[in-house]
Short mmCIF file of C-alpha atoms and ligand atoms in Angstrom, two decimals:
data_model
loop_
_atom_site.label_atom_id
_atom_site.label_comp_id
_atom_site.label_asym_id
_atom_site.label_seq_id
_atom_site.Cartn_x
_atom_site.Cartn_y
_atom_site.Cartn_z
CA MET A 1 63.70 107.67 120.94
CA LEU A 2 64.84 105.24 118.26
CA SER A 3 61.62 103.79 116.79
CA TYR A 4 62.32 104.70 113.16
CA GLN A 5 63.57 101.84 110.99
CA HIS A 6 64.54 102.74 107.46
CA GLY A 7 63.65 99.26 106.09
CA TYR A 8 60.01 100.33 105.85
CA HIS A 9 60.87 103.22 103.52
CA ALA A 10 63.94 101.93 101.62
CA GLY A 11 63.87 102.73 97.91
CA ASN A 12 60.95 105.18 98.16
CA HIS A 13 60.83 108.47 96.24
CA ALA A 14 62.74 110.28 99.04
CA ASP A 15 65.56 107.71 98.88
CA VAL A 16 65.64 108.07 95.11
CA LEU A 17 66.10 111.86 95.38
CA LYS A 18 68.75 111.55 98.20
CA HIS A 19 70.68 108.67 96.61
CA SER A 20 70.61 110.23 93.14
CA ILE A 21 72.17 113.40 94.47
CA LEU A 22 74.60 111.46 96.62
CA THR A 23 75.78 109.71 93.48
CA LEU A 24 76.05 112.93 91.51
CA ILE A 25 78.25 114.44 94.27
CA LEU A 26 80.46 111.37 94.60
CA THR A 27 80.85 111.11 90.80
CA ARG A 28 82.12 114.73 90.72
CA LEU A 29 84.45 114.32 93.74
CA THR A 30 86.08 111.19 92.45
CA GLN A 31 87.02 112.87 89.18
CA LYS A 32 90.05 114.26 91.01
CA ASP A 33 92.80 111.94 92.11
CA ARG A 34 93.19 113.19 95.67
CA PRO A 35 91.72 110.83 98.24
CA LEU A 36 88.49 111.78 100.04
CA THR A 37 86.52 111.15 103.21
CA TYR A 38 82.82 110.16 103.11
CA MET A 39 81.11 110.72 106.46
CA ASP A 40 77.56 109.54 107.08
CA SER A 41 76.05 110.72 110.43
CA HIS A 42 72.91 108.62 110.19
CA ALA A 43 73.98 105.65 108.12
CA GLY A 44 71.15 103.15 108.66
CA ALA A 45 71.54 99.46 108.01
CA GLY A 46 73.49 99.78 104.73
CA LEU A 47 71.40 97.28 102.73
CA TYR A 48 67.67 96.71 102.56
CA HIS A 49 65.68 93.73 101.31
CA LEU A 50 62.86 94.92 99.07
CA GLU A 51 61.08 91.56 99.40
CA GLY A 52 61.50 91.52 103.23
CA ASP A 53 58.62 92.06 105.69
CA GLN A 54 59.33 95.74 106.33
CA ALA A 55 59.59 96.83 102.74
CA ARG A 56 56.55 94.73 101.66
CA LYS A 57 54.43 96.10 104.52
CA THR A 58 54.52 99.62 103.06
CA GLY A 59 55.38 98.86 99.38
CA GLU A 60 57.00 102.25 99.16
CA ALA A 61 59.70 101.08 96.77
CA ASP A 62 57.00 100.27 94.21
CA SER A 63 56.44 103.97 93.64
CA GLY A 64 60.13 104.79 94.02
CA ILE A 65 63.13 102.95 92.68
CA LEU A 66 61.09 99.97 91.26
CA LYS A 67 59.39 102.49 88.92
CA LEU A 68 62.72 103.52 87.48
CA LEU A 69 64.53 100.18 86.94
CA GLY A 70 62.78 99.36 83.66
CA LEU A 71 63.36 102.82 82.09
CA ASN A 72 66.17 103.38 79.65
CA ASP A 73 66.05 107.05 78.86
CA ALA A 74 67.63 108.42 82.02
CA PRO A 75 70.20 111.24 81.76
CA ASN A 76 73.80 109.96 81.68
CA GLN A 77 74.52 111.36 85.14
CA LEU A 78 71.92 109.02 86.70
CA VAL A 79 73.35 105.86 85.05
CA PRO A 80 75.78 105.09 87.95
CA TYR A 81 72.90 105.16 90.47
CA LEU A 82 70.48 103.25 88.39
CA SER A 83 72.98 100.62 87.31
CA LEU A 84 73.95 100.04 90.97
CA CYS A 85 70.37 99.65 91.96
CA LYS A 86 69.65 97.28 89.06
CA ARG A 87 72.72 95.14 90.10
CA TYR A 88 71.61 94.91 93.76
CA HIS A 89 68.01 94.24 92.76
CA THR A 90 68.89 91.50 90.28
CA ASP A 91 71.16 89.95 92.97
CA GLY A 92 68.29 89.15 95.39
CA ALA A 93 65.94 92.16 95.51
CA TRP A 94 68.36 94.32 97.60
CA TYR A 95 68.46 98.07 97.72
CA PRO A 96 71.74 99.85 98.59
CA GLY A 97 71.56 102.41 101.41
CA SER A 98 73.84 105.47 101.47
CA PRO A 99 76.89 103.68 103.03
CA THR A 100 76.78 101.00 100.37
CA ILE A 101 76.41 103.51 97.56
CA ALA A 102 79.38 105.42 98.93
CA ALA A 103 81.48 102.23 99.31
CA GLU A 104 80.63 101.32 95.68
CA LEU A 105 81.53 104.74 94.21
CA THR A 106 84.70 105.53 96.13
CA ARG A 107 88.22 104.30 95.57
CA PRO A 108 90.77 102.14 97.47
CA GLY A 109 92.45 105.18 99.13
CA ASP A 110 89.26 106.85 100.29
CA ASP A 111 87.91 106.67 103.83
CA LEU A 112 84.34 105.93 104.99
CA ILE A 113 83.27 107.09 108.43
CA LEU A 114 79.76 105.77 109.30
CA MET A 115 77.68 106.41 112.38
CA GLU A 116 74.48 104.72 113.50
CA LEU A 117 72.88 104.83 116.88
CA HIS A 118 70.14 102.11 116.65
CA PRO A 119 71.76 98.90 117.97
CA ALA A 120 70.10 96.51 115.46
CA GLU A 121 70.73 98.84 112.52
CA HIS A 122 74.31 99.30 113.59
CA THR A 123 74.79 95.48 113.76
CA GLN A 124 73.42 95.15 110.25
CA LEU A 125 75.57 98.05 108.97
CA LYS A 126 78.69 96.35 110.35
CA GLY A 127 77.67 93.16 108.63
CA ALA A 128 77.03 94.92 105.31
CA LEU A 129 80.43 96.60 105.28
CA ASP A 130 82.43 93.89 107.08
CA SER A 131 84.77 93.11 104.25
CA ASP A 132 85.61 96.72 103.38
CA PRO A 133 88.84 97.82 105.20
CA ARG A 134 88.06 101.53 104.45
CA ALA A 135 84.88 101.47 106.51
CA HIS A 136 84.99 102.76 110.09
CA VAL A 137 81.57 101.94 111.58
CA HIS A 138 80.71 103.78 114.87
CA HIS A 139 77.83 102.97 117.23
CA ARG A 140 77.34 106.57 118.41
CA ASP A 141 75.24 109.77 118.06
CA GLY A 142 75.88 111.07 114.57
CA PHE A 143 75.36 114.76 115.41
CA GLN A 144 78.06 114.68 118.01
CA GLY A 145 80.25 112.21 116.05
CA LEU A 146 80.54 114.21 112.86
CA VAL A 147 81.83 117.21 114.83
CA ALA A 148 84.15 115.15 117.08
CA LEU A 149 85.67 113.30 114.11
CA SER A 150 86.24 116.48 112.03
CA PRO A 151 88.40 117.41 110.29
CA PRO A 152 89.35 113.97 109.02
CA VAL A 153 92.75 113.01 107.57
CA HIS A 154 91.60 113.47 103.98
CA ARG A 155 90.06 116.94 104.00
CA ARG A 156 88.43 116.67 100.63
CA GLY A 157 85.12 115.02 101.24
CA LEU A 158 81.43 114.75 101.75
CA VAL A 159 79.21 114.58 104.87
CA LEU A 160 75.72 113.23 104.52
CA MET A 161 73.24 114.19 107.29
CA ASP A 162 70.13 112.07 107.00
CA PRO A 163 68.31 111.82 110.36
CA SER A 164 64.76 110.48 110.60
CA TYR A 165 63.26 113.80 111.75
CA GLU A 166 61.06 111.81 114.23
CA THR A 167 61.22 114.75 116.56
CA ASP A 168 61.32 118.56 116.11
CA GLU A 169 64.76 118.51 117.75
CA ASP A 170 66.26 116.87 114.72
CA TYR A 171 65.65 120.07 112.75
CA GLN A 172 67.62 122.07 115.38
CA ASN A 173 70.25 119.40 115.72
CA VAL A 174 70.98 119.40 112.00
CA ALA A 175 71.47 123.20 111.89
CA LYS A 176 73.66 123.15 115.00
CA ALA A 177 75.75 120.18 113.86
CA ALA A 178 76.17 121.70 110.38
CA SER A 179 77.40 124.98 111.90
CA ALA A 180 79.86 123.28 114.25
CA LEU A 181 81.09 121.01 111.47
CA MET A 182 81.78 123.85 109.14
CA ARG A 183 83.84 125.64 111.75
CA ARG A 184 86.07 122.57 112.06
CA TRP A 185 86.03 121.37 108.42
CA PRO A 186 85.11 124.38 106.23
CA GLU A 187 85.96 122.73 102.95
CA ALA A 188 83.61 119.83 103.43
CA VAL A 189 80.70 119.29 101.03
CA VAL A 190 77.71 118.94 103.29
CA ALA A 191 74.54 117.28 102.03
CA VAL A 192 71.40 117.42 104.22
CA TRP A 193 68.24 115.51 103.40
CA TYR A 194 64.94 116.80 104.76
CA PRO A 195 61.33 115.70 104.53
CA LEU A 196 58.47 117.84 103.21
CA VAL A 197 55.53 117.51 105.55
CA SER A 198 53.07 120.38 105.73
CA ARG A 199 52.84 120.63 109.53
CA ARG A 200 56.61 121.25 109.65
CA LYS A 201 56.74 123.95 107.03
CA ASN A 202 58.20 126.62 109.33
CA ALA A 203 60.81 124.25 110.79
CA THR A 204 61.83 123.30 107.26
CA GLU A 205 62.27 126.86 106.11
CA THR A 206 64.30 127.66 109.20
CA LEU A 207 66.46 124.58 108.61
CA LYS A 208 67.17 125.61 105.02
CA LYS A 209 68.08 129.16 106.00
CA LYS A 210 70.36 128.07 108.85
CA VAL A 211 72.18 125.37 106.88
CA ALA A 212 72.77 127.74 103.99
CA GLU A 213 74.25 130.29 106.44
CA CYS A 214 76.87 127.78 107.52
CA GLY A 215 78.70 127.68 104.20
CA LYS A 216 81.19 130.22 102.89
CA GLY A 217 79.86 129.94 99.35
CA GLU A 218 76.74 128.83 97.70
CA THR A 219 74.17 126.27 98.76
CA LEU A 220 72.15 124.29 96.31
CA CYS A 221 68.76 122.89 97.02
CA ALA A 222 66.59 120.31 95.17
CA GLU A 223 63.05 119.33 96.15
CA LEU A 224 60.86 116.64 94.54
CA CYS A 225 57.14 115.99 95.23
CA PRO A 226 55.85 113.08 93.15
CA ALA A 227 52.21 113.93 93.75
CA GLY A 228 52.53 117.69 94.10
CA ILE A 229 52.44 119.81 97.29
CA SER A 230 49.88 118.59 99.82
CA ASP A 231 48.15 120.24 102.76
CA ASN A 232 47.68 116.92 104.51
CA GLU A 233 49.25 117.63 107.90
CA TRP A 234 50.92 114.26 108.44
CA GLY A 235 51.95 112.67 105.19
CA LEU A 236 55.42 112.96 103.61
CA TYR A 237 54.52 114.52 100.27
CA GLY A 238 58.04 115.09 99.10
CA SER A 239 61.66 115.65 100.20
CA GLY A 240 64.60 117.90 99.60
CA MET A 241 68.41 117.99 99.65
CA LEU A 242 70.60 120.90 100.56
CA ILE A 243 74.22 120.89 99.35
CA VAL A 244 76.62 123.30 100.99
CA ASN A 245 79.93 123.84 99.15
CA PRO A 246 78.73 121.88 96.10
CA PRO A 247 81.38 120.48 93.75
CA TRP A 248 81.87 122.23 90.40
CA LYS A 249 79.18 121.46 87.86
CA LEU A 250 76.82 119.80 90.39
CA GLU A 251 74.29 122.51 89.71
CA ASP A 252 74.22 121.50 86.05
CA ASP A 253 73.90 117.80 86.93
CA ILE A 254 70.93 118.55 89.21
CA ALA A 255 69.24 120.63 86.51
CA GLU A 256 69.65 117.73 84.08
CA CYS A 257 68.48 114.99 86.39
CA ILE A 258 65.63 116.36 88.56
CA PRO A 259 63.12 117.04 85.72
CA TRP A 260 63.57 113.44 84.46
CA LEU A 261 63.21 112.07 87.97
CA THR A 262 60.12 114.11 88.57
CA CYS A 263 58.47 112.81 85.37
CA ALA A 264 59.54 109.24 86.10
CA LEU A 265 58.26 109.26 89.68
CA ALA A 266 55.20 111.44 89.19
CA ASP A 267 51.80 110.30 90.28
CA ASP A 268 49.67 111.15 87.18
CA SER A 269 50.89 114.57 86.02
CA ARG A 270 50.89 116.09 89.50
CA GLY A 271 54.63 115.79 90.24
CA THR A 272 56.58 119.02 90.95
CA SER A 273 60.13 119.88 91.65
CA ASP A 274 62.15 122.99 92.57
CA TYR A 275 65.90 123.29 92.38
CA GLY A 276 68.65 125.91 92.18
CA ARG A 277 70.81 128.09 94.46
CA LEU A 278 69.31 128.68 97.83
CA VAL A 279 70.85 131.96 98.87
CA SER A 280 71.06 133.98 95.65
CA GLN A 281 67.87 132.54 94.12
CA GLU A 282 69.59 133.14 90.78
CA ALA A 283 68.67 129.94 89.12
CA GLU A 284 65.22 129.54 87.68
CA GLY A 285 63.05 127.49 89.98
CA GLY A 286 65.35 128.14 92.99
CA CYS A 287 64.00 126.45 96.12
C1 SAM B 301 66.80 107.92 107.37
S1 SAM B 301 67.66 106.67 108.21
C2 SAM B 301 69.20 106.61 107.37
C3 SAM B 301 69.20 106.13 106.05
C4 SAM B 301 70.57 106.11 105.33
N1 SAM B 301 71.26 107.34 105.48
C5 SAM B 301 70.40 105.80 103.82
O1 SAM B 301 70.24 106.70 103.09
O2 SAM B 301 70.48 104.68 103.46
C6 SAM B 301 68.08 107.46 109.69
C7 SAM B 301 68.96 106.54 110.62
O3 SAM B 301 69.40 107.35 111.70
C8 SAM B 301 69.46 106.55 112.85
N2 SAM B 301 69.53 107.48 114.00
C9 SAM B 301 68.57 108.11 114.64
N3 SAM B 301 69.12 108.97 115.56
C10 SAM B 301 70.44 108.93 115.44
C11 SAM B 301 71.52 109.64 116.02
N4 SAM B 301 71.31 110.58 116.91
N5 SAM B 301 72.77 109.35 115.62
C12 SAM B 301 72.98 108.39 114.66
N6 SAM B 301 71.98 107.66 114.06
C13 SAM B 301 70.75 107.95 114.43
C14 SAM B 301 68.24 105.71 112.75
O4 SAM B 301 68.37 104.55 113.55
C15 SAM B 301 68.17 105.41 111.28
O5 SAM B 301 68.80 104.21 110.98
#
């Protein structure tokens, strides 16, 4: 089933959390000279038009990225993400998806491996990254692809897993793929985005536990709910990111940025967030 299209949700609060953390990770990884691989198992279309029919139909970016573009008190660590978004927005109301953010923040010797199964999204993704010789765009199942293509040539790197969670199977597929991936490529940094929806609370807790068990070391977690936690069975009230094998200092970056993002995105004063180490629960506010 491939009915999900990210264009309806591009630039919403969940994208802001995911892409802020993606930027923090890539900023840390590119501080060392050695080349890296960026792998995106569910890459989407690459670029989204915030004035297009899909984005205007939901207006989700209005309470997401568009709320942040006019602010100038963001922590330094968020400046690369916000500057990129401002540039794309000024240049025709575009919003950069994860492959575009990765292409912008990586270097000439780095590799980009991008997978997308939806035929129309795949065609758009190819178009968006056409001129980038580092981009390998695959029309294939991302859960299988990330295992089959691991380990890559450059073993320093990041894998983003960002499925749509349209079905309950996506929760199990993420945990299985993360486990198989870590056996083949144990040094990878693995970032997993997940939705917070009350009817899937158990599946979410199981996902977090299983993904954390895949890594050799610590797993970080960050969750953000702009209008607080909701009992509404169906609505997406927030989202989270798990980071297995986080780069050095990422935990500090997250602690610096998430409180600001929560205030900036909050609906009245109801916004909440939770972040820290998942396994040890050492950090205050651990997920
Ligand atoms: C949440 S969107 C991705 C957004 C993108 N990562 C970003 O941040 O800009 C999920 C994407 O996964 C695609 N998809 C769904 N099932 C897939 C699968 N098994 N393998 C690869 N892509 C899939 C959907 O078509 C959709 O474009």
